[in-house]
Short mmCIF file of C-alpha atoms in Angstrom, two decimals:
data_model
loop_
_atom_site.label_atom_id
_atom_site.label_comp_id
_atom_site.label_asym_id
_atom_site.label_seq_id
_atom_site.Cartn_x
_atom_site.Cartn_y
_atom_site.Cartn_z
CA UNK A 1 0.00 0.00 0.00
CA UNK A 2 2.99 2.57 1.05
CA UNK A 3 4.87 2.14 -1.70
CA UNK A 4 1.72 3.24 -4.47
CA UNK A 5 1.06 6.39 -2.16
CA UNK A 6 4.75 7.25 -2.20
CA UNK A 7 4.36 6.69 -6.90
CA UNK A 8 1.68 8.79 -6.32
CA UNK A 9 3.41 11.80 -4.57
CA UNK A 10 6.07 10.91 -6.42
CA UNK A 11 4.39 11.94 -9.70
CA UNK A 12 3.29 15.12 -8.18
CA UNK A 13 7.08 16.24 -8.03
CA UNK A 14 7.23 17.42 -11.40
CA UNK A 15 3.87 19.18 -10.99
CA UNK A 16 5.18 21.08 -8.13
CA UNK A 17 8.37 21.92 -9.67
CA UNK A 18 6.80 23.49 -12.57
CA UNK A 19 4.10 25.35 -10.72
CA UNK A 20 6.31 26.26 -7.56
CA UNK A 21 8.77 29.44 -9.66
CA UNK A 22 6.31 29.38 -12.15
CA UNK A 23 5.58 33.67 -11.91
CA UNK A 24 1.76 35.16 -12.25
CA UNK A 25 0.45 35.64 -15.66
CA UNK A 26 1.07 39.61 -15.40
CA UNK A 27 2.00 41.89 -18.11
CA UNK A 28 6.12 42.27 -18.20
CA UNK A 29 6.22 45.65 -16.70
CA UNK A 30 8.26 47.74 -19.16
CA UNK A 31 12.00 49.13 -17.51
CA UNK A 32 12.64 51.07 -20.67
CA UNK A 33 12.73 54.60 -18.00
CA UNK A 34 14.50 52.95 -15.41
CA UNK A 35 17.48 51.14 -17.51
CA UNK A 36 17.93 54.34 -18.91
CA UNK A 37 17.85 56.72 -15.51
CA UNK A 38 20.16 54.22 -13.75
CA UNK A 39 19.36 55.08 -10.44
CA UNK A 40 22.05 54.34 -7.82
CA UNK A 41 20.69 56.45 -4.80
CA UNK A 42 17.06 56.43 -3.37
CA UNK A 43 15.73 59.19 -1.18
CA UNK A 44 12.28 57.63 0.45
CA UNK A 45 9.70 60.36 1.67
CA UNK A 46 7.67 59.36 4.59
CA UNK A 47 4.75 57.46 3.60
CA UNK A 48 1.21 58.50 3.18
CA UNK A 49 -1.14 56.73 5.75
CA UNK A 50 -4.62 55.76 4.34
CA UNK A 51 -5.16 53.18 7.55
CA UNK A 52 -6.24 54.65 10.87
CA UNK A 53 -3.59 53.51 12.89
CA UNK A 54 -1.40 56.28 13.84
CA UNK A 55 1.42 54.82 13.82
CA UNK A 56 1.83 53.23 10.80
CA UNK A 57 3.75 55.59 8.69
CA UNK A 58 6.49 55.30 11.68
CA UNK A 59 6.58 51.63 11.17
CA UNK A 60 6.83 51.41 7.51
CA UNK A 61 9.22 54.42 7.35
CA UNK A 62 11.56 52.41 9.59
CA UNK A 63 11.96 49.79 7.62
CA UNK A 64 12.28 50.44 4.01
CA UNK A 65 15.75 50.57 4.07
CA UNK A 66 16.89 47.17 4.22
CA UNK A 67 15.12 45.41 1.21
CA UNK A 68 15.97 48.41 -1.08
CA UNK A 69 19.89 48.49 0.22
CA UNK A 70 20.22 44.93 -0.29
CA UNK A 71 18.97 45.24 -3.75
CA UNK A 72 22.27 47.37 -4.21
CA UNK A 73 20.94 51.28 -3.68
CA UNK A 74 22.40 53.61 -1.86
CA UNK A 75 19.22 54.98 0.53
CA UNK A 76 19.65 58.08 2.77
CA UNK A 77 19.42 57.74 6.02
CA UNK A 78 15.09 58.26 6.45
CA UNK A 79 15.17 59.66 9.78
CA UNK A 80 17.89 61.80 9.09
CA UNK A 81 16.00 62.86 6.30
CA UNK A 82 12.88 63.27 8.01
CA UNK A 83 14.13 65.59 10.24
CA UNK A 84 15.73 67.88 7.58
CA UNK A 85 12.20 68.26 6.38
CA UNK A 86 11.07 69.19 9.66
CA UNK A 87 13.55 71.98 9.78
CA UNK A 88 11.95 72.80 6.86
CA UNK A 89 8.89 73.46 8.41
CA UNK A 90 6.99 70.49 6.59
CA UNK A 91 5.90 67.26 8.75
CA UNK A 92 3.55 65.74 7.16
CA UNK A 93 3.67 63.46 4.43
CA UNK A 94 1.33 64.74 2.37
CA UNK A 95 3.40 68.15 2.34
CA UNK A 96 6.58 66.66 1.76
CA UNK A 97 5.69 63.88 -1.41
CA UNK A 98 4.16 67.53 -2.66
CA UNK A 99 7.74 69.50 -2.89
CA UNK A 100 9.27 69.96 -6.10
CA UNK A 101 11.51 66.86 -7.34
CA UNK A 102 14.25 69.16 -8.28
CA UNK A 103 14.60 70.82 -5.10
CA UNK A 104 14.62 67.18 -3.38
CA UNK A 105 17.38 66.61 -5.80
CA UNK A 106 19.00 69.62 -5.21
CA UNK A 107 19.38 69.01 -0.84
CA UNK A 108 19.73 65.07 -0.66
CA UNK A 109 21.86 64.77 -3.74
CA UNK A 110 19.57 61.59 -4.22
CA UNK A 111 19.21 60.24 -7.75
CA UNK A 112 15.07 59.34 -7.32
CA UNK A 113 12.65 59.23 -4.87
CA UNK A 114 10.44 56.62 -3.20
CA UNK A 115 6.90 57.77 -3.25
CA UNK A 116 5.37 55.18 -0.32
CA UNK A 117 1.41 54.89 0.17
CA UNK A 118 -0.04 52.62 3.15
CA UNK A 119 -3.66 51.20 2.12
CA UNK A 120 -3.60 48.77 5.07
CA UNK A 121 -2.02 48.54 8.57
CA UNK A 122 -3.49 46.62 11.66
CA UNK A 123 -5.07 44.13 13.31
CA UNK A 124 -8.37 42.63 12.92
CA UNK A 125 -9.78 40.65 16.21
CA UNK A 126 -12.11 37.33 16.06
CA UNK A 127 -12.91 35.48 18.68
CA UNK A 128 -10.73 32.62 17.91
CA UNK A 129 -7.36 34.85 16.26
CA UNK A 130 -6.60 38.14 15.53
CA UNK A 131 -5.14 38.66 12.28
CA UNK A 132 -2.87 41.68 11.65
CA UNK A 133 -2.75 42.86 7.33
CA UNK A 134 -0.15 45.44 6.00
CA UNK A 135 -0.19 46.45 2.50
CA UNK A 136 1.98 49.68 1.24
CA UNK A 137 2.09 51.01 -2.40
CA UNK A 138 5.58 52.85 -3.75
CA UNK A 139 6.32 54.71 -7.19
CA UNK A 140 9.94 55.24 -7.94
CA UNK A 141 10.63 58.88 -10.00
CA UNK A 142 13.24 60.21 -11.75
CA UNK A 143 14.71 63.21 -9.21
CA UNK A 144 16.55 64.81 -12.50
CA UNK A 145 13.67 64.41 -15.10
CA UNK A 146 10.44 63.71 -12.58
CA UNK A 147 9.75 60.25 -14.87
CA UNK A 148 7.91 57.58 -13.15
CA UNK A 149 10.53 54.72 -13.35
CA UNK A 150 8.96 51.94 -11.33
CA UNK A 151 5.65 51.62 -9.60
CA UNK A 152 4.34 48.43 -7.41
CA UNK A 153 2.27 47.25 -4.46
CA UNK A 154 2.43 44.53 -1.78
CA UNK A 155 1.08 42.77 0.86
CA UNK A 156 1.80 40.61 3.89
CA UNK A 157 -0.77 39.06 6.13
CA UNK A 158 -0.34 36.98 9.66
CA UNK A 159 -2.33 34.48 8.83
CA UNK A 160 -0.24 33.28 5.64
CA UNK A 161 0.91 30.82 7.75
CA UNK A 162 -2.23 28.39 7.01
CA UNK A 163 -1.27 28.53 3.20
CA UNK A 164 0.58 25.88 0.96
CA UNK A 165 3.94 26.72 -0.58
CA UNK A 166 6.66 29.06 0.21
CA UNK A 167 3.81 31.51 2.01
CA UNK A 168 4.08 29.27 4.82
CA UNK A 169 7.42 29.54 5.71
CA UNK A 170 7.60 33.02 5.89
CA UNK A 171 4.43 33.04 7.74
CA UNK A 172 5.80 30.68 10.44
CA UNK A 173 9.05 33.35 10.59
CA UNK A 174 6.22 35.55 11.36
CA UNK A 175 4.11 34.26 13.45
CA UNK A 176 7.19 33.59 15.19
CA UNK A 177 8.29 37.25 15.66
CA UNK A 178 4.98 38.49 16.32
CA UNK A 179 4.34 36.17 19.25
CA UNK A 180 7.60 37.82 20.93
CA UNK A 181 6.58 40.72 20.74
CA UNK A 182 2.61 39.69 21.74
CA UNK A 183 2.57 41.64 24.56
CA UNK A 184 3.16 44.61 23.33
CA UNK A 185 0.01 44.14 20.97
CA UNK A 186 0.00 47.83 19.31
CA UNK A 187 3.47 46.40 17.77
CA UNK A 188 1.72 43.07 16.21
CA UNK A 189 1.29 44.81 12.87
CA UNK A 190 5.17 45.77 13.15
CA UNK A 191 6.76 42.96 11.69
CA UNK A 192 4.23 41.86 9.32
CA UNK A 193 4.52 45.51 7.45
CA UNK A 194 8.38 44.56 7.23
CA UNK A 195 7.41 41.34 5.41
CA UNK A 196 5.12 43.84 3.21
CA UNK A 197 8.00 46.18 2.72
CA UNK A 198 10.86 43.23 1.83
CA UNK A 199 8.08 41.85 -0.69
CA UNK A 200 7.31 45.49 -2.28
CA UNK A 201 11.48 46.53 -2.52
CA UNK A 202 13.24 43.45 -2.93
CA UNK A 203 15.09 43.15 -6.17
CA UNK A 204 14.39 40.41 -8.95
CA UNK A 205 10.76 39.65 -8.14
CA UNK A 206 8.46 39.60 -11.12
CA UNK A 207 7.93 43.24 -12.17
CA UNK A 208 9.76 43.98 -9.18
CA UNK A 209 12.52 46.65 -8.52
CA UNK A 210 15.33 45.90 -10.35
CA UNK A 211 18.81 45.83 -9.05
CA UNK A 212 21.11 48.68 -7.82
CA UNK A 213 24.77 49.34 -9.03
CA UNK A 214 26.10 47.71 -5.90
CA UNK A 215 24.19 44.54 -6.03
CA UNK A 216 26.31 41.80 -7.86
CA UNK A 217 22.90 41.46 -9.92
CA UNK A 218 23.30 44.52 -11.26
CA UNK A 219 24.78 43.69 -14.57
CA UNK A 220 23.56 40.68 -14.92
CA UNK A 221 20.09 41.62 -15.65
CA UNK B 1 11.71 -6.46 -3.27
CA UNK B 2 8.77 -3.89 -2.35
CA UNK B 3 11.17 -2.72 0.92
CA UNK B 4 13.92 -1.79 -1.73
CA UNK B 5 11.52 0.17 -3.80
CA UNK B 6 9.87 1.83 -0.93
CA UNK B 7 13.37 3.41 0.12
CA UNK B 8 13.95 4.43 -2.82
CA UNK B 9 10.95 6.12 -3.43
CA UNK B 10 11.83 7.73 0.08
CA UNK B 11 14.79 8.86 -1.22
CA UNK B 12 14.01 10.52 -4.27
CA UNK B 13 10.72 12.17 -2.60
CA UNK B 14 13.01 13.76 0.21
CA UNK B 15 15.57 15.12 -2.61
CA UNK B 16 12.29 16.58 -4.38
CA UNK B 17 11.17 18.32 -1.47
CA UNK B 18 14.56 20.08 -0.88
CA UNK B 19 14.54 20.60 -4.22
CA UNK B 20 11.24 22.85 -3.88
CA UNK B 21 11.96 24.07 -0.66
CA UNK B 22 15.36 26.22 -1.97
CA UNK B 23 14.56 26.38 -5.83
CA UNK B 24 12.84 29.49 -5.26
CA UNK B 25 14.47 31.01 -2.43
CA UNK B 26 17.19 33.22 -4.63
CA UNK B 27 19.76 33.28 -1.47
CA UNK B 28 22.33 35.89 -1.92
CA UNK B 29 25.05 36.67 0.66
CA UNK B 30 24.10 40.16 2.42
CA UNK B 31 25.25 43.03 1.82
CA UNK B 32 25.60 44.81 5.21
CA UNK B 33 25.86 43.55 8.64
CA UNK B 34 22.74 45.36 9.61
CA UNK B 35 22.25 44.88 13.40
CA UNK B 36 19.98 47.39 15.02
CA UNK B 37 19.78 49.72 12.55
CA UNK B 38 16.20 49.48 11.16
CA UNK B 39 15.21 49.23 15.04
CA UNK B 40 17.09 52.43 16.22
CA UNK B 41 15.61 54.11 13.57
CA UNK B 42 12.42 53.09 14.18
CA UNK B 43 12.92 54.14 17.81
CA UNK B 44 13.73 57.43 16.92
CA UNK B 45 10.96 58.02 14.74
CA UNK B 46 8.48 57.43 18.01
CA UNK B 47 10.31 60.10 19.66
CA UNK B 48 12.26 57.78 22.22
CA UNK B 49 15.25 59.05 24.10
CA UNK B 50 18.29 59.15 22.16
CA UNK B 51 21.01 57.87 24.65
CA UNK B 52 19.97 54.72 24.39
CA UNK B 53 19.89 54.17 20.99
CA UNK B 54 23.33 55.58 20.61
CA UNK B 55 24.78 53.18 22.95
CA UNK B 56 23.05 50.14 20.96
CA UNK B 57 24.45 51.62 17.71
CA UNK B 58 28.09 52.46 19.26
CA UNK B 59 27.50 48.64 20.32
CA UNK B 60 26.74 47.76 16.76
CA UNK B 61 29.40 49.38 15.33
CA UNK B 62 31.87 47.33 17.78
CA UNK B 63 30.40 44.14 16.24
CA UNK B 64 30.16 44.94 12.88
CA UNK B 65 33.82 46.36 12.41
CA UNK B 66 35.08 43.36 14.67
CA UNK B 67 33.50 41.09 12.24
CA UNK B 68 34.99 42.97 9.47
CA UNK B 69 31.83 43.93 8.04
CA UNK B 70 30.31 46.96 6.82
CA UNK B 71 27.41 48.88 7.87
CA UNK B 72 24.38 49.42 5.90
CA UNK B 73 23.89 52.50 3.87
CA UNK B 74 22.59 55.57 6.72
CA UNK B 75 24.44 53.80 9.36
CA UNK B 76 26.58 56.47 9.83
CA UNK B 77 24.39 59.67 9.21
CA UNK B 78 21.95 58.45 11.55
CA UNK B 79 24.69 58.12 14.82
CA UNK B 80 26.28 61.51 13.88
CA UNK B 81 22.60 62.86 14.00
CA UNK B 82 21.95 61.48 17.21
CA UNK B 83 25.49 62.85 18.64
CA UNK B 84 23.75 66.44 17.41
CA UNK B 85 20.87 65.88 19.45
CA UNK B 86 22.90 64.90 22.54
CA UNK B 87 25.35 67.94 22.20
CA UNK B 88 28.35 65.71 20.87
CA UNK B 89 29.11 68.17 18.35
CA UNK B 90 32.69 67.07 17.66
CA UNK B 91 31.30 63.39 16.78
CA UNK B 92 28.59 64.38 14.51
CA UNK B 93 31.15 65.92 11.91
CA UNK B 94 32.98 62.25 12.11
CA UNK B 95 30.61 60.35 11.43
CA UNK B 96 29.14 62.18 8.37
CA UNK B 97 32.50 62.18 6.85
CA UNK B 98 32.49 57.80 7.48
CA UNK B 99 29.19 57.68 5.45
CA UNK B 100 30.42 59.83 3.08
CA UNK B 101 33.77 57.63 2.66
CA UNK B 102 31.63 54.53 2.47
CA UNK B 103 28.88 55.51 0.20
CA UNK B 104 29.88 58.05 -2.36
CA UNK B 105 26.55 58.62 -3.22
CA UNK B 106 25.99 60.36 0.37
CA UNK B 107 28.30 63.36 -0.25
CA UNK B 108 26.05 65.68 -1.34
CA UNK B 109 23.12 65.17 1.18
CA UNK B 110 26.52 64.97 4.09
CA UNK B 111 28.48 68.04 2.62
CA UNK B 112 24.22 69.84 2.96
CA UNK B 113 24.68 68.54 6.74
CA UNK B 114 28.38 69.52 7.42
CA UNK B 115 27.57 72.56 6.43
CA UNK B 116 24.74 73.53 8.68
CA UNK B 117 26.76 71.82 11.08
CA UNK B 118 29.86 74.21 10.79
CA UNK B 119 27.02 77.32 10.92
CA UNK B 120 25.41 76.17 13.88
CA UNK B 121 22.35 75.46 12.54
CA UNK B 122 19.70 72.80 13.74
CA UNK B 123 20.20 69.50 11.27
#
């Protein structure tokens, strides 16, 4: 009996080989703009916040630079430059994604700018779980020319834990990191927006962001 | 006969599932030692106080250059603009000038910051 379960899964293999990379049926998004700009710094403004949890701009904010470093950018320091703004009299974000491209060129030196939306941020209580959803928007523009070079969304949920495939994993690592920080429950949404971020700014995904000059990537693509 | 076949069935379905478990996973060595970064940062942007996140990132630095590693990109700027805060004016100038040596691409937001710095003026 064993041994004709085992042919079965066994035939599955291929299946889940070919399905497992296999990338959504999408449009290829066209990088014509951004091959040509060759950005190698990013300057990211602080987010817009459609959700109504205050503190979600803070959290996103925070952690945008490590997916979009790794990917081989150079990206100024955000609270550094969030508080050059505020010397400038501007704190919120709507203000500051409103100022004039070539005058953010012109103090950060920055060769685009990340233009970061938050649809979704929080938690969501049942009786038998609480589920916490981030999802956060970004364009990428052209500092010197204001051309839209990139634009993509993402989300990350808690409960992706319960689904087949590589999902799970990541949704263990999550459930994992929330559950430390449980008790501080205002946080739960915290690491789940840096799984949104790392999905949104990470390099080489489908239609993703494609790889900075210091990435090894970078001319191989 | 059946045992034989059964293992290596085994076999091959446990080579498989490795198989799908890294063939997507495109794992590329990092390229910073990041440390607490992201969470100083973070920190800072809820308004907490300062001297502790400058001791975790003077901590981080330790570790980092002990490993012989480099920190990630803002590293740097973001110490030197907590020494401002705290009054350690002499630091903040050295650590702009170490971002600027690391990441090129800094110098002209750093050489903005120096020179507010050398006027006095708030960052």
């Amino acid at each position: 009996m064993m041994p004709r379960i085992l042919k079965l899964a066994l035939c599955l293999v291929p299946a889940m080989l070919a399905v497992g990379c296999a990338s959504n049926k999408q449009a290829a998004y066209d990088y014509t703009a951004f091959k040509a700009a060759k950005p190698r710094s990013i300057v990211v403004l602080p987010p817009l916040n459609d959700s109504p949890e205050v503190n979600a701009g803070n959290s996103v904010y925070a952690q945008v630079t490590y997916p979009l470093a790794e990917a081989g950018y150079y990206v100024l320091p955000v609270a550094v430059v969030s508080e050059t703004f505020k010397q400038n009299g501007l704190t919120d974000a709507h203000d500051i994604q409103g100022v004039d491209p070539k005058k953010l060129s012109e103090i950060f030196g920055a060769d685009a700018a990340l233009y970061m939306s938050i649809a979704r941020y929080g938690s969501t209580y049942t009786v038998i779980d609480s589920v916490s959803v981030v999802s956060v928007k970004a364009k990428l523009v052209d500092l010197k020319t204001g051309t839209l070079l990139w634009e993509g969304a993402a989300s990350a949920s808690s409960n992706e834990g319960n689904n087949n495939g590589g999902g799970g994993l990541i949704g263990a690592l999550v459930a994992a990191a929330v559950k430390q920080i449980i008790n501080s429950s205002t946080d739960a949404s915290h690491p789940i927006a840096g799984v949104a971020n790392s999905r949104l700014l990470s390099a080489g995904s489908p239609n993703g962001l494609l790889y900075g000059p210091r990435s090894e990537r970078y001319l191989a693509q | 006969m059946k045992q034989i076949v059964m293992k290596k069935s085994a076999a091959l379905l446990a080579l498989a599932a490795c198989a799908v478990l890294t063939g997507c996973a495109s794992q590329s060595k990092s390229l910073y030692q990041w440390e607490s970064y992201q969470p100083q940062v973070y920190q800072y942007l809820k308004g907490e106080s300062p001297e502790q996140q400058i001791a975790a990132m003077e901590k981080d630095l330790q570790i980092i250059s002990a490993k012989g590693n480099q920190a990630p990109p803002g590293f740097h700027a973001h110490l030197g603009m907590l020494y401002s805060v705290t009054g350690k004016t002499d630091e903040v100038a050295t650590q702009f000038e170490d971002e600027k040596k690391l990441f090129p691409e800094s110098a002209g937001y750093m050489d903005f910051l120096l020179g507010k710095l050398k006027k006095g003026e708030k960052l």
